[in-house]
Amino acid sequence: MARRSARRRPSSSAPLTLPAELPVGPVPISTGFAEVIRDPDFPQRVTLHVNGVPSSSLDLADPGFLDFEYMQQMAAFVALLPPGPLRVLHLGAAGSAFARHVEHERPGSRQLGVDLDARLLELVREWFALPRSPLLRLRADDAGRALASARDESYDVVVRDVFAGDRTPAHLVGTGFAAEARRALRPGGILLVNCADKPPLTTARREVASLAEAFGPDAAAEGRLAAVAEPAILKGRRYGNLVLAAVRELPEDPPQLPRKGPQDAAQGAVRPDPALGQPDLREARLGRALRTLAVPATLMAGGDVAAFAGTAAPLETPAATPK
């Protein structure tokens, strides 16, 4: 579930070859039907609708383009990770707009997109300019099963963007799901969650509590837990998308380096090796990046995200995923 953003110019002046034809009208897929709708003002921009719901928005001439606000917010988190290619697991692939963006920003990344609909994955390969395997592999599978099969510490980023109607399936929500995602992340890796909710944001608060339980009681205090949304959503004025983020902690005894500066050196202070790449979600640059989006968003981290969760009880993930 997503809203459209303000129109933006392409992020690159180097156009890609556009498909000669795109389908007109609904096309049958495994779970119903898909439809590609062109933007009348920017013909190279298309929105993929799955069973009538806007699912992905792409600029076929610009792989770096992101239209949905929540994806722009997720991109701000990914920008905190150390430079270079990433390993990314996308739970909920659809048109793979976010995967295209990651490859554009981080060439050479290795990504896996998972979607329940096998026919849809075949079609988006045909319709859109997606990175080829092994840069982007697409797998028809249940997202929970795909996550459970991931090796320990195998991904830099795990993205959950799965909906059945306006809800995320129960086996992809809660402490069990969050613990599985944490297991699949390398130390310093980040889980990004698209959470759709309505006032008073009970589900979002319980999801934050679930992430806090799975990623550790100090996650908020250490800058490893955050939530982002537009002010109108946080003020309870409307239904919308929140992005929740959690970072896997570094090992207890990572390599240490002296702090820079004579005062720190005199006190014998140390800091983690930056090569380990644990982002601090309290960073001012993240807040600035989110505030300066076409649709500004508010970052809650540290004490703010702890206050947002409040006394909300974590959600429990069902013991078994669908077969």
Tab-separated table of N, CA, C and O in Angstrom, residues 84-192:
chain	number	residue	atom	x	y	z
A	84	GLY	N	29.590	1.218	-1.298
A	84	GLY	CA	29.862	-0.031	-2.000
A	84	GLY	C	28.632	-0.888	-2.185
A	84	GLY	O	27.544	-0.561	-1.698
A	85	PRO	N	28.786	-1.998	-2.906
A	85	PRO	CA	27.660	-2.903	-3.172
A	85	PRO	C	27.090	-3.480	-1.882
A	85	PRO	O	27.785	-3.612	-0.874
A	86	LEU	N	25.811	-3.825	-1.947
A	86	LEU	CA	25.109	-4.397	-0.805
A	86	LEU	C	24.489	-5.732	-1.190
A	86	LEU	O	24.238	-5.998	-2.365
A	87	ARG	N	24.212	-6.534	-0.170
A	87	ARG	CA	23.383	-7.724	-0.334
A	87	ARG	C	22.024	-7.413	0.277
A	87	ARG	O	21.951	-7.080	1.463
A	88	VAL	N	20.974	-7.498	-0.545
A	88	VAL	CA	19.650	-7.044	-0.113
A	88	VAL	C	18.616	-8.126	-0.390
A	88	VAL	O	18.581	-8.709	-1.477
A	89	LEU	N	17.770	-8.376	0.596
A	89	LEU	CA	16.635	-9.280	0.461
A	89	LEU	C	15.360	-8.453	0.462
A	89	LEU	O	15.082	-7.739	1.425
A	90	HIS	N	14.602	-8.530	-0.625
A	90	HIS	CA	13.333	-7.807	-0.755
A	90	HIS	C	12.186	-8.789	-0.566
A	90	HIS	O	11.961	-9.659	-1.422
A	91	LEU	N	11.485	-8.696	0.533
A	91	LEU	CA	10.308	-9.521	0.775
A	91	LEU	C	9.101	-8.740	0.268
A	91	LEU	O	8.645	-7.789	0.895
A	92	GLY	N	8.607	-9.133	-0.904
A	92	GLY	CA	7.595	-8.379	-1.616
A	92	GLY	C	8.257	-7.658	-2.773
A	92	GLY	O	8.673	-6.515	-2.642
A	93	ALA	N	8.380	-8.333	-3.915
A	93	ALA	CA	9.155	-7.770	-5.027
A	93	ALA	C	8.309	-6.908	-5.945
A	93	ALA	O	8.693	-5.796	-6.295
A	94	ALA	N	7.153	-7.427	-6.375
A	94	ALA	CA	6.294	-6.728	-7.342
A	94	ALA	C	7.135	-6.250	-8.530
A	94	ALA	O	7.826	-7.032	-9.153
A	95	GLY	N	7.125	-4.927	-8.821
A	95	GLY	CA	7.877	-4.411	-9.959
A	95	GLY	C	9.335	-4.126	-9.688
A	95	GLY	O	10.059	-3.664	-10.574
A	96	SER	N	9.796	-4.370	-8.459
A	96	SER	CA	11.211	-4.235	-8.073
A	96	SER	C	11.756	-2.823	-8.237
A	96	SER	O	12.924	-2.619	-8.566
A	97	ALA	N	10.924	-1.815	-7.973
A	97	ALA	CA	11.376	-0.426	-8.085
A	97	ALA	C	12.523	-0.134	-7.121
A	97	ALA	O	13.499	0.526	-7.482
A	98	PHE	N	12.408	-0.628	-5.887
A	98	PHE	CA	13.462	-0.327	-4.908
A	98	PHE	C	14.752	-1.061	-5.242
A	98	PHE	O	15.846	-0.523	-5.059
A	99	ALA	N	14.636	-2.266	-5.765
A	99	ALA	CA	15.837	-3.006	-6.176
A	99	ALA	C	16.549	-2.292	-7.320
A	99	ALA	O	17.787	-2.229	-7.354
A	100	ARG	N	15.806	-1.732	-8.276
A	100	ARG	CA	16.419	-0.957	-9.368
A	100	ARG	C	17.185	0.228	-8.800
A	100	ARG	O	18.288	0.556	-9.239
A	101	HIS	N	16.574	0.892	-7.814
A	101	HIS	CA	17.212	2.058	-7.201
A	101	HIS	C	18.516	1.662	-6.503
A	101	HIS	O	19.538	2.355	-6.634
A	102	VAL	N	18.489	0.551	-5.753
A	102	VAL	CA	19.699	0.112	-5.046
A	102	VAL	C	20.820	-0.173	-6.039
A	102	VAL	O	21.966	0.245	-5.842
A	103	GLU	N	20.509	-0.864	-7.131
A	103	GLU	CA	21.544	-1.169	-8.120
A	103	GLU	C	22.076	0.097	-8.767
A	103	GLU	O	23.271	0.207	-9.061
A	104	HIS	N	21.201	1.079	-8.980
A	104	HIS	CA	21.635	2.350	-9.566
A	104	HIS	C	22.593	3.081	-8.629
A	104	HIS	O	23.614	3.625	-9.072
A	105	GLU	N	22.275	3.091	-7.330
A	105	GLU	CA	23.089	3.804	-6.351
A	105	GLU	C	24.301	2.991	-5.902
A	105	GLU	O	25.336	3.569	-5.544
A	106	ARG	N	24.177	1.670	-5.917
A	106	ARG	CA	25.242	0.777	-5.421
A	106	ARG	C	25.527	-0.291	-6.476
A	106	ARG	O	25.148	-1.454	-6.312
A	107	PRO	N	26.169	0.074	-7.595
A	107	PRO	CA	26.407	-0.898	-8.668
A	107	PRO	C	27.123	-2.142	-8.153
A	107	PRO	O	28.012	-2.059	-7.314
A	108	GLY	N	26.700	-3.280	-8.664
A	108	GLY	CA	27.310	-4.534	-8.255
A	108	GLY	C	26.658	-5.185	-7.064
A	108	GLY	O	27.104	-6.250	-6.620
A	109	SER	N	25.587	-4.563	-6.526
A	109	SER	CA	24.878	-5.177	-5.406
A	109	SER	C	24.272	-6.509	-5.833
A	109	SER	O	23.932	-6.705	-7.003
A	110	ARG	N	24.138	-7.418	-4.877
A	110	ARG	CA	23.501	-8.712	-5.124
A	110	ARG	C	22.182	-8.716	-4.361
A	110	ARG	O	22.161	-8.591	-3.135
A	111	GLN	N	21.075	-8.889	-5.099
A	111	GLN	CA	19.763	-8.744	-4.498
A	111	GLN	C	18.866	-9.920	-4.855
A	111	GLN	O	18.966	-10.493	-5.947
A	112	LEU	N	17.978	-10.243	-3.919
A	112	LEU	CA	16.969	-11.276	-4.126
A	112	LEU	C	15.606	-10.668	-3.862
A	112	LEU	O	15.358	-10.149	-2.765
A	113	GLY	N	14.733	-10.715	-4.863
A	113	GLY	CA	13.360	-10.255	-4.710
A	113	GLY	C	12.427	-11.448	-4.627
A	113	GLY	O	12.473	-12.345	-5.474
A	114	VAL	N	11.588	-11.471	-3.598
A	114	VAL	CA	10.680	-12.592	-3.364
A	114	VAL	C	9.241	-12.110	-3.497
A	114	VAL	O	8.864	-11.090	-2.916
A	115	ASP	N	8.459	-12.849	-4.273
A	115	ASP	CA	7.039	-12.536	-4.414
A	115	ASP	C	6.278	-13.842	-4.563
A	115	ASP	O	6.781	-14.795	-5.169
A	116	LEU	N	5.072	-13.868	-4.030
A	116	LEU	CA	4.277	-15.088	-4.076
A	116	LEU	C	3.810	-15.423	-5.485
A	116	LEU	O	3.550	-16.591	-5.794
A	117	ASP	N	3.726	-14.412	-6.346
A	117	ASP	CA	3.122	-14.582	-7.668
A	117	ASP	C	4.187	-14.861	-8.730
A	117	ASP	O	4.915	-13.963	-9.157
A	118	ALA	N	4.273	-16.118	-9.160
A	118	ALA	CA	5.296	-16.514	-10.132
A	118	ALA	C	5.087	-15.834	-11.475
A	118	ALA	O	6.056	-15.387	-12.114
A	119	ARG	N	3.846	-15.754	-11.945
A	119	ARG	CA	3.588	-15.152	-13.254
A	119	ARG	C	3.919	-13.669	-13.239
A	119	ARG	O	4.467	-13.140	-14.219
A	120	LEU	N	3.627	-12.995	-12.143
A	120	LEU	CA	3.951	-11.569	-12.056
A	120	LEU	C	5.449	-11.354	-12.215
A	120	LEU	O	5.885	-10.440	-12.925
A	121	LEU	N	6.255	-12.188	-11.590
A	121	LEU	CA	7.707	-12.036	-11.694
A	121	LEU	C	8.186	-12.243	-13.127
A	121	LEU	O	9.096	-11.553	-13.591
A	122	GLU	N	7.575	-13.178	-13.836
A	122	GLU	CA	7.927	-13.363	-15.245
A	122	GLU	C	7.600	-12.118	-16.056
A	122	GLU	O	8.388	-11.688	-16.916
A	123	LEU	N	6.453	-11.528	-15.777
A	123	LEU	CA	6.007	-10.376	-16.563
A	123	LEU	C	6.841	-9.134	-16.288
A	123	LEU	O	7.176	-8.388	-17.218
A	124	VAL	N	7.188	-8.873	-15.024
A	124	VAL	CA	7.954	-7.658	-14.749
A	124	VAL	C	9.345	-7.748	-15.356
A	124	VAL	O	9.930	-6.723	-15.741
A	125	ARG	N	9.897	-8.962	-15.458
A	125	ARG	CA	11.163	-9.127	-16.177
A	125	ARG	C	10.995	-8.698	-17.641
A	125	ARG	O	11.876	-8.084	-18.233
A	126	GLU	N	9.854	-9.038	-18.214
A	126	GLU	CA	9.585	-8.731	-19.619
A	126	GLU	C	9.279	-7.253	-19.827
A	126	GLU	O	9.711	-6.646	-20.810
A	127	TRP	N	8.542	-6.657	-18.900
A	127	TRP	CA	8.049	-5.287	-19.081
A	127	TRP	C	9.064	-4.222	-18.700
A	127	TRP	O	9.111	-3.163	-19.327
A	128	PHE	N	9.833	-4.446	-17.640
A	128	PHE	CA	10.644	-3.393	-17.042
A	128	PHE	C	12.138	-3.688	-17.198
A	128	PHE	O	12.548	-4.833	-17.328
A	129	ALA	N	12.927	-2.631	-17.132
A	129	ALA	CA	14.382	-2.767	-17.277
A	129	ALA	C	14.988	-3.138	-15.922
A	129	ALA	O	15.590	-2.307	-15.246
A	130	LEU	N	14.845	-4.394	-15.531
A	130	LEU	CA	15.353	-4.853	-14.240
A	130	LEU	C	16.772	-5.381	-14.385
A	130	LEU	O	17.113	-5.973	-15.415
A	131	PRO	N	17.597	-5.201	-13.366
A	131	PRO	CA	18.932	-5.815	-13.401
A	131	PRO	C	18.810	-7.326	-13.576
A	131	PRO	O	17.901	-7.957	-13.024
A	132	ARG	N	19.709	-7.906	-14.346
A	132	ARG	CA	19.659	-9.340	-14.589
A	132	ARG	C	20.332	-10.116	-13.449
A	132	ARG	O	21.113	-9.568	-12.687
A	133	SER	N	20.013	-11.395	-13.369
A	133	SER	CA	20.686	-12.268	-12.416
A	133	SER	C	22.173	-12.397	-12.813
A	133	SER	O	22.476	-12.437	-14.006
A	134	PRO	N	23.108	-12.404	-11.854
A	134	PRO	CA	22.927	-12.522	-10.411
A	134	PRO	C	22.751	-11.194	-9.684
A	134	PRO	O	22.649	-11.189	-8.460
A	135	LEU	N	22.748	-10.057	-10.417
A	135	LEU	CA	22.555	-8.776	-9.730
A	135	LEU	C	21.203	-8.736	-9.033
A	135	LEU	O	21.092	-8.281	-7.891
A	136	LEU	N	20.160	-9.185	-9.722
A	136	LEU	CA	18.835	-9.262	-9.119
A	136	LEU	C	18.217	-10.600	-9.505
A	136	LEU	O	17.890	-10.833	-10.666
A	137	ARG	N	18.089	-11.460	-8.513
A	137	ARG	CA	17.377	-12.720	-8.709
A	137	ARG	C	15.948	-12.540	-8.210
A	137	ARG	O	15.707	-11.866	-7.205
A	138	LEU	N	14.989	-13.138	-8.907
A	138	LEU	CA	13.587	-13.090	-8.516
A	138	LEU	C	13.119	-14.503	-8.212
A	138	LEU	O	13.332	-15.425	-9.010
A	139	ARG	N	12.487	-14.676	-7.045
A	139	ARG	CA	12.048	-16.003	-6.615
A	139	ARG	C	10.562	-15.964	-6.273
A	139	ARG	O	10.118	-15.110	-5.502
A	140	ALA	N	9.809	-16.901	-6.843
A	140	ALA	CA	8.402	-17.056	-6.485
A	140	ALA	C	8.328	-17.929	-5.237
A	140	ALA	O	8.626	-19.132	-5.288
A	141	ASP	N	7.949	-17.315	-4.110
A	141	ASP	CA	7.943	-18.053	-2.845
A	141	ASP	C	7.176	-17.232	-1.817
A	141	ASP	O	6.952	-16.020	-1.987
A	142	ASP	N	6.781	-17.885	-0.742
A	142	ASP	CA	6.247	-17.164	0.405
A	142	ASP	C	7.386	-16.408	1.083
A	142	ASP	O	8.488	-16.955	1.268
A	143	ALA	N	7.135	-15.159	1.452
A	143	ALA	CA	8.197	-14.323	2.008
A	143	ALA	C	8.735	-14.881	3.321
A	143	ALA	O	9.941	-14.835	3.587
A	144	GLY	N	7.860	-15.418	4.153
A	144	GLY	CA	8.320	-15.981	5.414
A	144	GLY	C	9.205	-17.188	5.209
A	144	GLY	O	10.220	-17.357	5.895
A	145	ARG	N	8.836	-18.031	4.262
A	145	ARG	CA	9.649	-19.214	3.980
A	145	ARG	C	11.005	-18.812	3.403
A	145	ARG	O	12.039	-19.399	3.743
A	146	ALA	N	10.998	-17.806	2.526
A	146	ALA	CA	12.260	-17.349	1.942
A	146	ALA	C	13.185	-16.781	3.011
A	146	ALA	O	14.399	-17.027	2.997
A	147	LEU	N	12.621	-16.024	3.959
A	147	LEU	CA	13.444	-15.473	5.037
A	147	LEU	C	14.006	-16.586	5.908
A	147	LEU	O	15.189	-16.561	6.285
A	148	ALA	N	13.185	-17.580	6.220
A	148	ALA	CA	13.639	-18.678	7.068
A	148	ALA	C	14.770	-19.470	6.416
A	148	ALA	O	15.607	-20.054	7.105
A	149	SER	N	14.794	-19.492	5.076
A	149	SER	CA	15.831	-20.247	4.366
A	149	SER	C	17.127	-19.457	4.184
A	149	SER	O	18.131	-20.018	3.734
A	150	ALA	N	17.115	-18.167	4.528
A	150	ALA	CA	18.327	-17.346	4.371
A	150	ALA	C	19.406	-17.787	5.350
A	150	ALA	O	19.125	-18.148	6.495
A	151	ARG	N	20.652	-17.741	4.907
A	151	ARG	CA	21.762	-18.082	5.790
A	151	ARG	C	21.935	-17.007	6.869
A	151	ARG	O	21.611	-15.842	6.656
A	152	ASP	N	22.502	-17.394	7.996
A	152	ASP	CA	22.797	-16.439	9.057
A	152	ASP	C	23.732	-15.348	8.530
A	152	ASP	O	24.683	-15.634	7.780
A	153	GLU	N	23.460	-14.112	8.920
A	153	GLU	CA	24.336	-12.971	8.629
A	153	GLU	C	24.659	-12.862	7.136
A	153	GLU	O	25.788	-12.575	6.747
A	154	SER	N	23.653	-13.052	6.290
A	154	SER	CA	23.904	-13.080	4.848
A	154	SER	C	23.481	-11.817	4.113
A	154	SER	O	23.801	-11.676	2.931
A	155	TYR	N	22.791	-10.886	4.780
A	155	TYR	CA	22.301	-9.687	4.093
A	155	TYR	C	22.692	-8.410	4.839
A	155	TYR	O	22.750	-8.384	6.068
A	156	ASP	N	22.933	-7.360	4.056
A	156	ASP	CA	23.142	-6.023	4.615
A	156	ASP	C	21.813	-5.332	4.891
A	156	ASP	O	21.713	-4.506	5.798
A	157	VAL	N	20.814	-5.636	4.074
A	157	VAL	CA	19.499	-5.011	4.199
A	157	VAL	C	18.429	-6.069	3.960
A	157	VAL	O	18.533	-6.868	3.019
A	158	VAL	N	17.407	-6.080	4.807
A	158	VAL	CA	16.192	-6.858	4.569
A	158	VAL	C	15.039	-5.875	4.521
A	158	VAL	O	14.886	-5.044	5.426
A	159	VAL	N	14.246	-5.939	3.447
A	159	VAL	CA	13.103	-5.044	3.257
A	159	VAL	C	11.831	-5.873	3.325
A	159	VAL	O	11.683	-6.844	2.579
A	160	ARG	N	10.912	-5.491	4.183
A	160	ARG	CA	9.580	-6.126	4.218
A	160	ARG	C	8.557	-5.160	3.639
A	160	ARG	O	8.319	-4.098	4.194
A	161	ASP	N	7.985	-5.561	2.526
A	161	ASP	CA	6.997	-4.721	1.840
A	161	ASP	C	5.939	-5.644	1.242
A	161	ASP	O	5.782	-5.743	0.030
A	162	VAL	N	5.227	-6.340	2.124
A	162	VAL	CA	4.277	-7.377	1.723
A	162	VAL	C	2.899	-7.041	2.267
A	162	VAL	O	2.757	-6.759	3.470
A	163	PHE	N	1.897	-7.109	1.381
A	163	PHE	CA	0.527	-6.839	1.809
A	163	PHE	C	-0.426	-7.840	1.173
A	163	PHE	O	-0.246	-8.263	0.035
A	164	ALA	N	-1.436	-8.212	1.950
A	164	ALA	CA	-2.596	-8.931	1.441
A	164	ALA	C	-3.768	-7.987	1.678
A	164	ALA	O	-4.244	-7.850	2.809
A	165	GLY	N	-4.180	-7.277	0.622
A	165	GLY	CA	-5.126	-6.180	0.810
A	165	GLY	C	-4.412	-5.022	1.475
A	165	GLY	O	-3.377	-4.563	0.998
A	166	ASP	N	-4.940	-4.566	2.617
A	166	ASP	CA	-4.310	-3.439	3.316
A	166	ASP	C	-3.558	-3.885	4.560
A	166	ASP	O	-3.193	-3.059	5.391
A	167	ARG	N	-3.305	-5.186	4.689
A	167	ARG	CA	-2.615	-5.703	5.870
A	167	ARG	C	-1.412	-6.558	5.482
A	167	ARG	O	-1.420	-7.227	4.448
A	168	THR	N	-0.404	-6.543	6.338
A	168	THR	CA	0.722	-7.460	6.176
A	168	THR	C	0.325	-8.807	6.763
A	168	THR	O	-0.225	-8.861	7.871
A	169	PRO	N	0.568	-9.904	6.054
A	169	PRO	CA	0.222	-11.227	6.598
A	169	PRO	C	0.814	-11.437	7.988
A	169	PRO	O	1.922	-11.005	8.288
A	170	ALA	N	0.047	-12.135	8.839
A	170	ALA	CA	0.402	-12.259	10.253
A	170	ALA	C	1.760	-12.904	10.461
A	170	ALA	O	2.477	-12.561	11.417
A	171	HIS	N	2.165	-13.836	9.578
A	171	HIS	CA	3.440	-14.523	9.808
A	171	HIS	C	4.633	-13.655	9.430
A	171	HIS	O	5.783	-14.064	9.624
A	172	LEU	N	4.384	-12.427	8.924
A	172	LEU	CA	5.461	-11.490	8.597
A	172	LEU	C	5.457	-10.283	9.536
A	172	LEU	O	6.035	-9.244	9.232
A	173	VAL	N	4.800	-10.426	10.672
A	173	VAL	CA	4.690	-9.355	11.658
A	173	VAL	C	5.008	-9.940	13.035
A	173	VAL	O	4.673	-11.091	13.318
A	174	GLY	N	5.652	-9.158	13.881
A	174	GLY	CA	5.838	-9.582	15.260
A	174	GLY	C	7.257	-9.989	15.594
A	174	GLY	O	8.180	-9.904	14.785
A	175	THR	N	7.430	-10.470	16.818
A	175	THR	CA	8.758	-10.746	17.337
A	175	THR	C	9.433	-11.911	16.619
A	175	THR	O	10.651	-11.912	16.423
A	176	GLY	N	8.649	-12.924	16.224
A	176	GLY	CA	9.242	-14.055	15.524
A	176	GLY	C	9.804	-13.651	14.179
A	176	GLY	O	10.932	-14.026	13.820
A	177	PHE	N	9.033	-12.871	13.420
A	177	PHE	CA	9.532	-12.370	12.141
A	177	PHE	C	10.766	-11.497	12.354
A	177	PHE	O	11.772	-11.628	11.642
A	178	ALA	N	10.697	-10.578	13.326
A	178	ALA	CA	11.815	-9.666	13.566
A	178	ALA	C	13.078	-10.428	13.954
A	178	ALA	O	14.189	-10.084	13.523
A	179	ALA	N	12.930	-11.491	14.750
A	179	ALA	CA	14.097	-12.289	15.145
A	179	ALA	C	14.703	-12.999	13.937
A	179	ALA	O	15.932	-13.110	13.817
A	180	GLU	N	13.852	-13.496	13.025
A	180	GLU	CA	14.361	-14.133	11.816
A	180	GLU	C	15.110	-13.132	10.940
A	180	GLU	O	16.159	-13.442	10.373
A	181	ALA	N	14.557	-11.925	10.827
A	181	ALA	CA	15.235	-10.898	10.038
A	181	ALA	C	16.572	-10.529	10.659
A	181	ALA	O	17.577	-10.380	9.951
A	182	ARG	N	16.603	-10.399	11.977
A	182	ARG	CA	17.862	-10.080	12.658
A	182	ARG	C	18.897	-11.172	12.402
A	182	ARG	O	20.075	-10.888	12.153
A	183	ARG	N	18.475	-12.429	12.450
A	183	ARG	CA	19.390	-13.543	12.200
A	183	ARG	C	20.001	-13.466	10.803
A	183	ARG	O	21.186	-13.741	10.601
A	184	ALA	N	19.188	-13.066	9.811
A	184	ALA	CA	19.654	-13.017	8.426
A	184	ALA	C	20.547	-11.816	8.139
A	184	ALA	O	21.245	-11.796	7.123
A	185	LEU	N	20.527	-10.816	9.022
A	185	LEU	CA	21.325	-9.615	8.818
A	185	LEU	C	22.738	-9.793	9.360
A	185	LEU	O	22.944	-10.410	10.410
A	186	ARG	N	23.709	-9.203	8.665
A	186	ARG	CA	25.054	-9.130	9.217
A	186	ARG	C	25.054	-8.114	10.352
A	186	ARG	O	24.168	-7.247	10.416
A	187	PRO	N	26.004	-8.157	11.276
A	187	PRO	CA	26.114	-7.101	12.287
A	187	PRO	C	26.220	-5.734	11.609
A	187	PRO	O	27.014	-5.545	10.684
A	188	GLY	N	25.417	-4.807	12.044
A	188	GLY	CA	25.364	-3.492	11.415
A	188	GLY	C	24.377	-3.412	10.272
A	188	GLY	O	24.153	-2.336	9.728
A	189	GLY	N	23.777	-4.545	9.880
A	189	GLY	CA	22.774	-4.550	8.825
A	189	GLY	C	21.439	-3.997	9.319
A	189	GLY	O	21.184	-3.913	10.524
A	190	ILE	N	20.572	-3.657	8.369
A	190	ILE	CA	19.356	-2.937	8.733
A	190	ILE	C	18.111	-3.606	8.157
A	190	ILE	O	18.095	-4.032	6.996
A	191	LEU	N	17.087	-3.717	8.977
A	191	LEU	CA	15.762	-4.176	8.572
A	191	LEU	C	14.889	-2.959	8.325
A	191	LEU	O	14.805	-2.064	9.178
A	192	LEU	N	14.230	-2.913	7.158
A	192	LEU	CA	13.319	-1.831	6.811
A	192	LEU	C	11.927	-2.406	6.607
A	192	LEU	O	11.747	-3.359	5.840
